[in-house]
XYZ file of C-alpha atoms in Angstrom:
693
model
C 196.225 120.013 94.384
C 194.421 117.178 92.691
C 196.440 115.275 90.132
C 194.694 115.993 86.790
C 195.965 112.726 85.402
C 193.850 110.777 87.823
C 190.192 110.229 86.950
C 187.668 112.019 89.146
C 185.935 109.492 91.346
C 182.157 109.852 91.377
C 180.769 109.462 94.856
C 177.377 107.948 95.531
C 175.002 109.984 97.605
C 175.494 108.826 101.196
C 172.598 107.385 103.184
C 171.921 109.333 106.366
C 168.884 107.413 107.659
C 169.313 104.495 110.010
C 169.244 101.009 108.530
C 165.794 100.182 109.939
C 164.166 103.344 108.533
C 165.781 102.694 105.168
C 164.464 99.135 105.206
C 160.922 100.255 106.087
C 161.194 103.292 103.759
C 159.988 105.731 106.383
C 161.301 109.124 107.344
C 164.170 109.140 109.862
C 165.023 112.075 112.144
C 168.637 110.741 112.371
C 168.752 110.878 116.145
C 170.344 108.092 118.221
C 168.048 106.228 118.597
C 165.700 107.796 116.035
C 162.035 108.539 116.729
C 160.749 105.769 114.453
C 162.829 103.036 116.128
C 161.879 104.353 119.565
C 158.184 104.263 118.621
C 158.544 100.677 117.423
C 160.422 99.579 120.603
C 163.499 98.873 118.526
C 165.986 101.330 120.017
C 168.709 98.686 120.199
C 168.379 98.018 116.473
C 168.794 101.659 115.459
C 172.171 101.641 113.716
C 173.820 103.800 111.060
C 176.340 103.065 108.350
C 179.849 104.063 109.288
C 181.224 107.325 107.948
C 178.001 109.310 107.714
C 177.352 110.410 111.296
C 179.414 113.573 111.123
C 176.713 115.378 109.169
C 173.977 117.392 110.921
C 171.027 115.519 112.301
C 168.530 117.476 110.221
C 170.391 117.213 106.927
C 168.309 118.372 103.979
C 166.971 116.005 101.366
C 168.541 116.043 97.936
C 167.237 118.389 95.289
C 165.289 117.626 92.193
C 168.271 118.629 90.094
C 170.504 116.053 91.743
C 167.814 113.415 91.171
C 167.654 114.289 87.510
C 171.453 114.146 87.279
C 171.413 110.683 88.838
C 168.765 109.579 86.362
C 170.856 110.810 83.446
C 173.948 109.075 84.831
C 172.146 105.788 85.378
C 170.514 105.892 81.959
C 173.878 106.255 80.195
C 175.030 103.035 78.502
C 178.453 103.271 80.132
C 177.277 104.333 83.555
C 177.457 101.897 86.462
C 174.151 100.641 87.809
C 173.242 101.704 91.336
C 170.320 100.648 93.455
C 167.467 103.086 93.759
C 167.920 105.016 96.966
C 165.318 107.728 96.404
C 162.813 108.109 99.236
C 159.404 106.477 98.843
C 157.588 108.548 101.405
C 156.419 112.137 101.168
C 159.165 114.394 102.445
C 159.403 118.175 102.459
C 162.208 119.440 100.289
C 165.087 121.308 101.837
C 165.049 125.094 102.208
C 167.773 127.453 101.096
C 167.472 127.521 97.297
C 166.604 123.862 96.937
C 163.433 122.139 95.831
C 160.407 123.612 97.601
C 157.648 121.059 97.861
C 157.042 117.375 98.449
C 158.343 114.283 96.694
C 156.010 111.299 96.815
C 156.785 108.161 94.831
C 156.997 109.268 91.189
C 155.444 112.723 91.620
C 156.628 116.114 92.841
C 154.198 118.517 94.506
C 154.257 122.175 95.408
C 152.644 123.367 98.609
C 149.237 123.620 96.932
C 148.872 119.837 97.009
C 147.046 118.396 100.020
C 149.733 115.755 100.616
C 152.136 118.442 101.777
C 149.919 118.851 104.832
C 150.653 115.287 105.949
C 154.380 115.732 105.306
C 154.343 118.763 107.610
C 152.977 116.678 110.470
C 155.864 117.585 112.751
C 154.777 121.238 112.550
C 151.314 120.472 113.933
C 151.431 120.506 117.707
C 147.853 119.210 117.742
C 149.075 115.857 116.404
C 151.580 115.194 119.173
C 149.207 113.665 121.774
C 147.589 111.317 119.250
C 150.680 110.577 117.187
C 151.589 107.333 118.924
C 148.049 105.964 118.683
C 147.914 106.770 114.989
C 151.315 105.240 114.243
C 150.530 102.043 116.076
C 147.422 101.511 113.960
C 148.327 102.754 110.497
C 152.120 102.594 110.300
C 153.328 99.757 112.494
C 153.871 96.594 110.490
C 154.425 94.130 113.380
C 151.029 93.955 115.083
C 150.079 90.759 116.828
C 147.481 88.702 114.915
C 145.155 88.992 117.892
C 145.104 92.803 117.804
C 141.438 93.634 117.242
C 142.140 97.169 116.040
C 144.578 95.919 113.415
C 142.043 93.377 112.235
C 139.488 96.131 111.684
C 142.015 98.244 109.765
C 142.817 95.301 107.485
C 139.121 94.614 106.945
C 138.470 98.289 106.123
C 141.220 98.187 103.508
C 139.806 95.027 101.981
C 136.282 96.447 101.950
C 137.594 99.560 100.217
C 139.239 97.348 97.584
C 135.984 95.459 97.081
C 134.131 98.745 96.572
C 136.671 99.979 94.026
C 136.448 96.703 92.106
C 132.883 97.647 91.174
C 134.063 100.684 89.240
C 133.833 100.461 85.446
C 137.578 100.836 84.932
C 137.613 97.062 85.358
C 134.518 96.418 83.255
C 133.638 96.411 79.613
C 132.506 99.813 78.392
C 129.430 100.588 76.354
C 128.861 103.522 74.043
C 125.151 103.091 73.235
C 124.700 105.716 75.845
C 121.210 107.052 75.203
C 119.677 103.707 76.224
C 120.794 104.356 79.793
C 119.277 107.851 80.071
C 116.619 108.604 82.658
C 112.934 109.474 82.224
C 112.097 112.631 80.317
C 110.762 114.506 83.335
C 113.872 113.829 85.407
C 116.135 114.786 82.520
C 114.253 118.080 82.088
C 114.833 118.828 85.756
C 118.522 117.953 85.558
C 119.141 120.058 82.450
C 117.485 123.070 84.062
C 119.402 122.443 87.294
C 122.722 122.381 85.465
C 122.164 125.709 83.706
C 121.028 127.375 86.939
C 124.050 126.195 88.942
C 127.363 125.307 87.289
C 126.882 127.487 84.216
C 127.018 130.541 86.451
C 130.804 130.203 86.833
C 131.699 127.910 83.917
C 130.098 129.100 80.686
C 130.524 125.843 78.796
C 127.294 125.211 76.889
C 125.308 127.789 74.933
C 121.800 127.220 76.209
C 119.597 128.037 73.158
C 121.614 125.723 70.879
C 121.674 122.978 73.496
C 117.942 123.182 74.141
C 117.204 123.067 70.399
C 119.264 119.879 70.063
C 117.678 118.503 73.225
C 114.224 119.004 71.707
C 115.405 117.259 68.565
C 116.725 114.374 70.675
C 113.381 113.990 72.450
C 111.474 114.069 69.162
C 113.823 111.772 67.285
C 116.601 110.112 69.262
C 118.157 108.404 66.264
C 119.047 111.689 64.558
C 121.118 113.165 67.408
C 124.838 113.435 66.848
C 127.285 111.778 69.169
C 128.844 115.016 70.494
C 125.441 116.155 71.683
C 124.630 112.777 73.249
C 127.842 113.008 75.250
C 127.084 116.593 76.232
C 123.641 115.559 77.410
C 124.984 112.597 79.355
C 127.613 114.747 81.084
C 125.198 117.604 81.788
C 122.782 115.314 83.616
C 125.746 113.654 85.336
C 127.048 116.966 86.672
C 123.600 118.054 87.831
C 122.767 114.612 89.208
C 124.805 115.217 92.350
C 122.485 118.147 93.204
C 119.060 116.634 92.536
C 116.618 116.748 95.407
C 115.563 113.100 95.095
C 118.103 110.801 96.736
C 117.016 107.929 94.487
C 117.844 109.976 91.396
C 121.202 110.955 92.897
C 121.951 107.318 93.624
C 120.953 106.136 90.147
C 123.081 108.769 88.427
C 126.012 108.139 90.755
C 125.891 104.474 89.745
C 125.824 105.263 86.027
C 128.143 108.282 86.079
C 131.469 106.372 85.966
C 130.330 104.483 82.871
C 129.176 107.664 81.131
C 132.480 109.320 82.022
C 134.512 106.458 80.592
C 132.383 106.346 77.451
C 133.020 110.052 76.902
C 136.738 109.631 77.444
C 136.798 106.697 75.014
C 135.073 108.710 72.318
C 137.338 111.745 72.798
C 140.400 109.516 72.540
C 139.427 107.852 69.273
C 142.173 107.675 66.602
C 140.486 110.395 64.515
C 142.188 113.100 66.575
C 141.742 115.984 64.136
C 138.036 115.299 63.976
C 137.925 116.101 67.680
C 139.251 119.638 67.191
C 135.824 121.238 67.458
C 134.170 123.572 69.892
C 131.661 120.854 70.714
C 134.487 118.538 71.696
C 135.997 121.302 73.814
C 132.637 121.535 75.575
C 132.548 117.773 76.087
C 136.027 117.847 77.616
C 135.122 120.678 79.989
C 132.032 118.820 81.167
C 134.060 115.638 81.467
C 136.596 117.297 83.774
C 133.785 118.550 86.011
C 132.273 115.063 86.173
C 135.593 113.449 87.029
C 136.057 115.725 90.028
C 132.503 115.322 91.238
C 132.478 111.520 91.005
C 136.102 110.693 91.910
C 137.101 109.318 88.504
C 140.761 110.229 88.251
C 140.053 113.428 90.184
C 143.665 113.750 91.364
C 144.911 113.654 87.760
C 142.644 116.346 86.334
C 145.618 118.730 86.072
C 147.163 116.431 83.453
C 143.939 116.321 81.443
C 143.245 120.027 81.668
C 146.746 120.634 80.333
C 145.846 118.575 77.284
C 142.581 120.480 76.980
C 144.399 123.819 77.176
C 146.817 122.822 74.442
C 143.928 121.643 72.311
C 142.195 125.003 72.873
C 145.363 126.914 72.006
C 145.786 124.759 68.913
C 142.314 125.937 67.960
C 143.241 129.564 68.662
C 140.995 130.148 71.673
C 143.841 131.954 73.433
C 143.761 134.603 70.709
C 140.956 137.141 70.815
C 138.377 136.404 68.107
C 138.792 139.925 66.720
C 142.224 138.825 65.508
C 140.954 135.704 63.762
C 138.979 137.152 60.887
C 135.281 137.433 60.283
C 132.870 135.614 62.573
C 129.585 136.416 64.240
C 129.257 138.082 67.613
C 127.769 134.842 68.921
C 130.788 132.807 67.869
C 133.173 135.341 69.400
C 131.393 135.289 72.738
C 131.250 131.487 72.880
C 134.966 131.239 72.154
C 135.758 133.744 74.933
C 133.538 131.910 77.394
C 135.187 128.597 76.646
C 138.715 129.999 76.950
C 138.068 131.555 80.359
C 136.328 128.385 81.505
C 139.460 126.433 80.584
C 141.678 128.988 82.343
C 139.571 128.692 85.500
C 139.689 124.897 85.436
C 143.417 125.024 84.823
C 144.263 127.296 87.736
C 142.056 125.284 90.108
C 143.530 121.957 88.978
C 147.082 123.333 89.213
C 146.442 124.466 92.771
C 145.158 121.005 93.716
C 147.933 119.099 91.980
C 150.756 121.091 93.500
C 151.966 121.942 89.998
C 152.445 125.181 88.070
C 149.565 126.566 85.980
C 151.784 126.235 82.875
C 150.544 129.517 81.399
C 151.164 133.208 82.049
C 148.708 136.030 81.530
C 150.955 137.218 78.701
C 150.421 133.947 76.811
C 146.916 134.891 75.749
C 145.091 138.042 74.662
C 141.496 136.829 74.578
C 139.230 139.438 76.130
C 137.017 138.374 79.061
C 133.441 137.371 78.214
C 130.626 139.850 78.690
C 127.787 139.855 81.209
C 125.091 139.266 78.625
C 122.724 136.338 79.049
C 122.332 133.533 76.538
C 118.818 134.653 75.628
C 119.904 138.222 74.865
C 123.043 137.094 73.062
C 120.912 135.547 70.339
C 119.717 138.991 69.265
C 123.027 140.882 69.435
C 124.269 141.992 66.033
C 127.168 144.314 66.866
C 129.889 143.642 69.416
C 129.398 147.070 71.011
C 126.043 145.876 72.287
C 127.762 143.333 74.553
C 129.251 145.994 76.829
C 126.307 148.373 76.571
C 123.720 145.790 77.568
C 124.794 143.750 80.632
C 121.552 141.838 81.102
C 122.679 140.181 84.323
C 125.699 139.683 86.528
C 128.014 137.022 85.138
C 130.077 135.281 87.789
C 132.480 134.117 85.090
C 133.357 137.683 84.121
C 133.736 138.450 87.831
C 136.159 135.556 88.275
C 138.021 136.494 85.101
C 139.159 139.784 86.644
C 141.275 137.985 89.241
C 142.582 135.213 86.975
C 146.004 136.813 86.246
C 146.477 137.363 89.983
C 145.452 133.804 90.863
C 147.799 132.437 88.222
C 150.638 134.302 89.962
C 149.499 133.073 93.382
C 149.398 129.462 92.182
C 152.858 129.793 90.681
C 154.204 131.086 94.018
C 152.447 128.418 96.088
C 153.656 125.538 93.935
C 157.092 126.827 93.000
C 159.692 124.065 93.200
C 162.687 126.287 92.563
C 162.806 128.785 95.383
C 160.874 129.793 98.450
C 159.416 133.308 98.319
C 160.130 135.746 101.089
C 157.379 136.308 103.604
C 157.107 139.930 102.464
C 156.259 138.670 98.986
C 153.565 136.472 100.488
C 152.093 139.407 102.390
C 152.138 141.684 99.355
C 150.371 139.281 97.024
C 148.028 138.330 99.871
C 146.908 141.961 100.057
C 146.127 141.916 96.323
C 144.221 138.670 96.750
C 142.257 140.058 99.698
C 141.295 143.094 97.620
C 140.040 140.859 94.803
C 138.028 138.759 97.273
C 136.484 141.883 98.819
C 135.408 143.104 95.394
C 133.707 139.806 94.628
C 132.080 139.704 98.066
C 130.650 143.186 97.550
C 129.125 142.224 94.209
C 127.728 138.959 95.577
C 126.217 140.702 98.608
C 124.526 143.257 96.362
C 123.190 140.504 94.115
C 121.893 138.544 97.108
C 120.019 141.576 98.429
C 118.314 142.323 95.101
C 117.648 138.816 93.785
C 115.448 136.024 95.053
C 116.728 133.500 97.571
C 116.310 130.505 95.287
C 118.652 127.630 96.208
C 120.267 127.646 92.757
C 121.167 131.336 93.107
C 122.738 130.622 96.492
C 124.614 127.665 94.994
C 126.128 129.895 92.316
C 127.402 132.305 94.950
C 128.769 129.470 97.086
C 130.587 128.006 94.100
C 132.089 131.391 93.207
C 133.217 131.918 96.807
C 134.794 128.470 96.924
C 136.716 129.072 93.700
C 138.218 132.203 95.240
C 138.571 131.555 98.976
C 140.714 128.471 98.578
C 143.578 130.611 97.257
C 144.266 132.575 100.466
C 143.913 129.305 102.393
C 146.582 127.585 100.288
C 148.812 130.661 100.172
C 148.972 131.037 103.961
C 148.606 127.400 105.000
C 152.260 126.446 105.458
C 152.965 129.678 107.340
C 149.841 129.454 109.487
C 150.900 126.120 110.953
C 154.157 127.701 112.127
C 152.456 130.588 113.897
C 152.215 128.775 117.250
C 155.993 128.588 117.489
C 156.844 131.746 115.514
C 154.653 134.835 116.065
C 156.069 136.310 112.856
C 153.483 134.267 110.985
C 150.500 135.221 113.127
C 148.948 137.122 110.212
C 148.957 133.943 108.143
C 147.246 132.096 110.984
C 144.526 134.734 111.064
C 144.007 134.839 107.287
C 144.180 131.044 106.961
C 141.643 130.512 109.744
C 139.236 133.032 108.203
C 139.506 131.317 104.829
C 138.967 127.911 106.476
C 135.852 129.137 108.278
C 134.562 130.631 105.020
C 134.833 127.202 103.423
C 133.154 125.503 106.387
C 130.261 127.951 106.081
C 129.608 126.514 102.606
C 128.117 123.487 104.385
C 125.181 125.717 105.357
C 124.130 125.797 101.701
C 122.103 122.580 101.417
C 122.455 122.368 97.643
C 126.196 123.004 97.641
C 126.651 120.595 100.543
C 125.417 117.771 98.293
C 128.339 118.540 95.996
C 130.827 118.693 98.867
C 129.643 115.298 100.138
C 130.572 113.429 96.966
C 133.164 115.594 95.213
C 136.884 115.001 94.928
C 139.692 117.388 94.027
C 138.906 120.930 95.135
C 135.701 119.784 96.824
C 137.754 118.168 99.625
C 139.366 121.429 100.793
C 137.494 121.451 104.081
C 138.858 118.120 105.323
C 142.323 118.287 103.733
C 143.309 121.760 104.928
C 140.596 123.895 106.470
C 139.769 121.736 109.486
C 143.465 121.393 110.421
C 143.736 125.148 110.963
C 140.584 125.055 113.086
C 141.996 122.343 115.343
C 145.312 124.174 115.463
C 143.477 127.241 116.728
C 141.788 125.068 119.365
C 145.113 123.731 120.639
C 146.447 125.378 123.826
C 149.061 128.094 123.615
C 151.700 127.540 126.328
C 152.211 131.295 126.737
C 148.529 132.127 127.109
C 147.376 133.725 130.349
C 145.863 131.069 132.645
C 143.808 133.224 134.998
C 140.106 132.466 135.442
C 139.150 135.568 133.451
C 141.465 134.540 130.618
C 139.985 131.040 130.617
C 136.467 132.453 130.333
C 137.455 134.694 127.443
C 139.211 131.817 125.736
C 136.225 129.537 126.247
C 133.853 132.112 124.732
C 136.183 132.508 121.732
C 136.640 128.792 121.145
C 133.018 127.754 121.552
C 132.075 128.695 117.923
C 135.234 126.980 116.668
C 134.256 123.790 118.486
C 130.849 123.856 116.813
C 132.500 124.279 113.410
C 134.901 121.434 114.191
C 131.983 119.172 115.186
C 130.262 120.040 111.918
C 133.341 119.144 109.856
C 133.841 115.802 111.655
C 130.207 114.909 110.983
C 130.694 116.017 107.375
C 133.719 113.728 107.092
C 131.615 110.788 108.314
C 128.855 111.683 105.867
C 131.366 111.650 103.011
C 132.177 108.024 103.821
C 128.456 107.222 103.799
C 128.328 108.774 100.315
C 131.106 106.622 98.904
C 134.425 107.997 100.173
C 136.725 105.153 101.304
C 139.348 107.208 103.147
C 139.112 105.848 106.681
C 142.228 107.556 107.990
C 140.901 111.091 107.527
C 137.757 110.468 109.541
C 139.548 108.559 112.311
C 142.161 111.287 112.771
C 139.547 114.059 112.760
C 137.436 112.121 115.248
C 140.435 111.764 117.565
C 141.293 115.462 117.223
C 137.692 116.336 118.035
C 137.703 114.245 121.209
C 141.045 115.771 122.184
C 139.801 119.344 121.637
C 136.513 118.694 123.447
C 138.346 117.059 126.348
C 140.605 120.074 126.739
C 137.616 122.354 126.536
C 135.788 120.429 129.282
C 138.914 119.662 131.333
C 138.309 115.912 131.020
C 140.989 114.821 128.550
C 142.587 111.434 129.269
C 144.512 108.864 127.266
C 141.528 106.549 127.531
C 139.366 109.125 125.756
C 141.692 109.215 122.747
C 142.032 105.436 122.664
C 138.257 105.062 122.745
C 137.924 107.682 119.976
C 140.287 105.681 117.779
C 138.301 102.474 118.307
C 134.936 104.194 117.838
C 136.092 105.875 114.627
C 137.378 102.609 113.185
C 134.231 100.691 114.152
C 132.054 103.387 112.563
C 133.980 103.317 109.280
C 134.107 99.529 109.270
C 130.340 99.257 109.621
C 129.692 101.917 106.948
C 132.001 100.224 104.431
C 130.550 96.818 105.234
C 127.007 98.066 104.613
C 128.166 99.742 101.400
C 129.609 96.500 100.033
C 126.384 94.678 100.911
C 124.299 97.289 99.079
C 126.545 97.094 96.008
C 126.316 93.310 95.910
C 122.542 93.462 96.245
C 122.278 95.979 93.418
C 124.485 93.890 91.164
C 122.511 90.721 91.821
C 119.042 92.271 91.516
C 119.384 94.754 88.669
C 122.712 95.534 87.037
C 123.331 99.195 86.401
C 124.496 98.364 82.925
C 121.819 95.874 81.908
C 119.995 98.446 79.791
C 122.981 99.041 77.512
C 123.823 96.884 74.513
C 127.474 96.106 75.204
C 128.143 93.812 72.268
C 127.026 96.212 69.547
C 129.227 99.027 70.827
C 132.475 97.341 71.796
C 135.201 95.841 69.707
C 138.214 93.850 70.787
C 140.004 94.312 67.455
C 140.982 97.933 68.026
C 143.675 99.157 70.363
C 143.245 102.643 71.736
C 145.413 104.673 74.037
C 142.821 106.382 76.203
C 143.763 104.260 79.201
C 146.737 106.505 79.910
C 144.446 109.224 81.218
C 142.669 106.920 83.654
C 145.415 104.415 84.403
C 143.437 101.392 83.227
C 145.024 98.132 82.189
C 142.450 97.277 79.546
C 140.092 99.403 77.561
C 137.376 98.167 75.235
C 137.014 100.255 72.169
C 134.532 101.823 69.844
C 133.597 100.243 66.540
C 133.582 103.053 63.971
C 130.931 101.242 61.938
C 128.375 101.762 64.689
C 128.976 105.439 65.369
C 127.738 108.393 63.391
C 130.701 110.755 62.971
C 128.702 113.269 60.984
C 129.744 116.366 62.890
C 132.576 117.634 60.705
C 130.797 120.920 60.043
C 132.113 121.986 63.477
C 135.760 121.313 62.761
C 138.553 123.755 61.962
C 139.153 125.825 59.978
C 135.679 126.102 58.483
C 134.076 126.728 61.872
C 135.278 130.329 61.978
C 133.412 131.221 58.825
C 130.658 128.654 58.393
C 129.755 127.380 61.844
C 126.198 127.934 63.003
C 125.010 127.872 66.620
C 121.245 127.994 66.274
């Protein structure tokens, strides 16, 4: 037995990786020599610390709980200081009751986050033939200075940095926002475009009130309140990505980051309680949409939507208006619309972030919004008329039916505590499939009875995207195992169908404009969907190899090849529209050449090598042209020259809004120059006295 008089010696967590992998902070498979050292021609240098080789080769990574315990121990005043030995690279957490997900730097992700796809690389058999080429370009740190490929990679990285330097997070911000607005005719088009597209699924702005204030703005700009000016700026920003004129899209894309930062600055002003209004809730919802569309902190939207949800709950939006005392039918409906808009944004952002939705369906009792249109809502006097007079199909109310289910699905996908059984996945997948079928039926009926206007098609595409990504994420990690384990063949089938559904969204010209520029959820096709398509195109070693079988297989894979070609072209087009992620396009281009070579029977190592070079050269030229265009625009006519910076910024105030965007400096708003006369919308008087006309 252990002598109780002796102190218990605390043991440090042993290091199982080889010394070279620990030095480079890369993942080690703990073989002798390991795969990383073998790939880097350093097999002789693959050594391990003595005393740790008796453990299994595939030892699991430590759990989140042990990490937290280490943090508490190291933060104690009397605790000894130890060097940080936590992994820096994305690594899947260990199975068997331990953390389920991915740890990357300072963040922890569930399987809903796209980074978990890259950490599962060893599961993708399609990556094996191109793995060495990819590693030698993007991961090897000892290239010769004369390596032309390496030089291009370095130049691409530098060009990407130059492009990002142009973003307003490193510039002074202006708040005199209306001076930068577009011509009246273009603004009219953008306002109408917004209400006919995004408002179908996100009921954020009440149209009659907005249009009345818009008319007042046109007649007398000086009398418009700041909340409305921000709403107007964000509405035209959201719709700007869809406008038919490429010049208008380009002009708005250039101004959008500044408008977004101005809005964030205003929302983060020290007068926090004065921001607890429904108008400010609307501004925040529009702001979150803009950030995803224009890549302004798109990966951190989950953090912001959590703040928005708590603000909404603080204002009582999670409680049904019938429980909050007397208010008009109009006010009740607007509150319900806003709450379910926030819930929808929350569940989508949680899925993207790899985090939990942070709310259960039992945490709120607000009833779903009705189907009534904004125009008819003006004339409703009694609440019973809402259900008796559905003037049109509301996609928001359709999405609201499946929200409790999708909250559960997101919680399962991103759970960090335990891995669900596959039977649980199949059961909830059946519920999800039923919900998707119901929505598809309604959308098909609406498409057959309504006109084929592009905005109507956009609304249906957006609704489908909001739903179809859930079965894709739910089955993704099981689908990639189906090649080696037939038990998961159902997940491969469901995942592939969901991926192809998302690829078909590219056929909608209007929605494709959004997919070309959007971040967050709008990258689903290239972060997950296309991987399942290429996995389906990879050869199955147990497949029948007779001539008849080859013909059948060729006929089955031909449509998949066309879809894969379309996605690779789409990935290149995203770079032309401002995306700076070179790796994604290069890898997809190599996978495409590999799949096509297998299909034609002409696959060679030279083909893949050439694909790597061609992909890099293409990206390098696109980024180089982009930097040239930006420099020309800045020298000829600055995007921000029409805004009076000096009258709207102040260096004497210190605000804390930079935390949401990760900026080092943030110029602030001078209260003396802003009209804060909007307190008639604040709590608690809004429930009794607020008007919406």
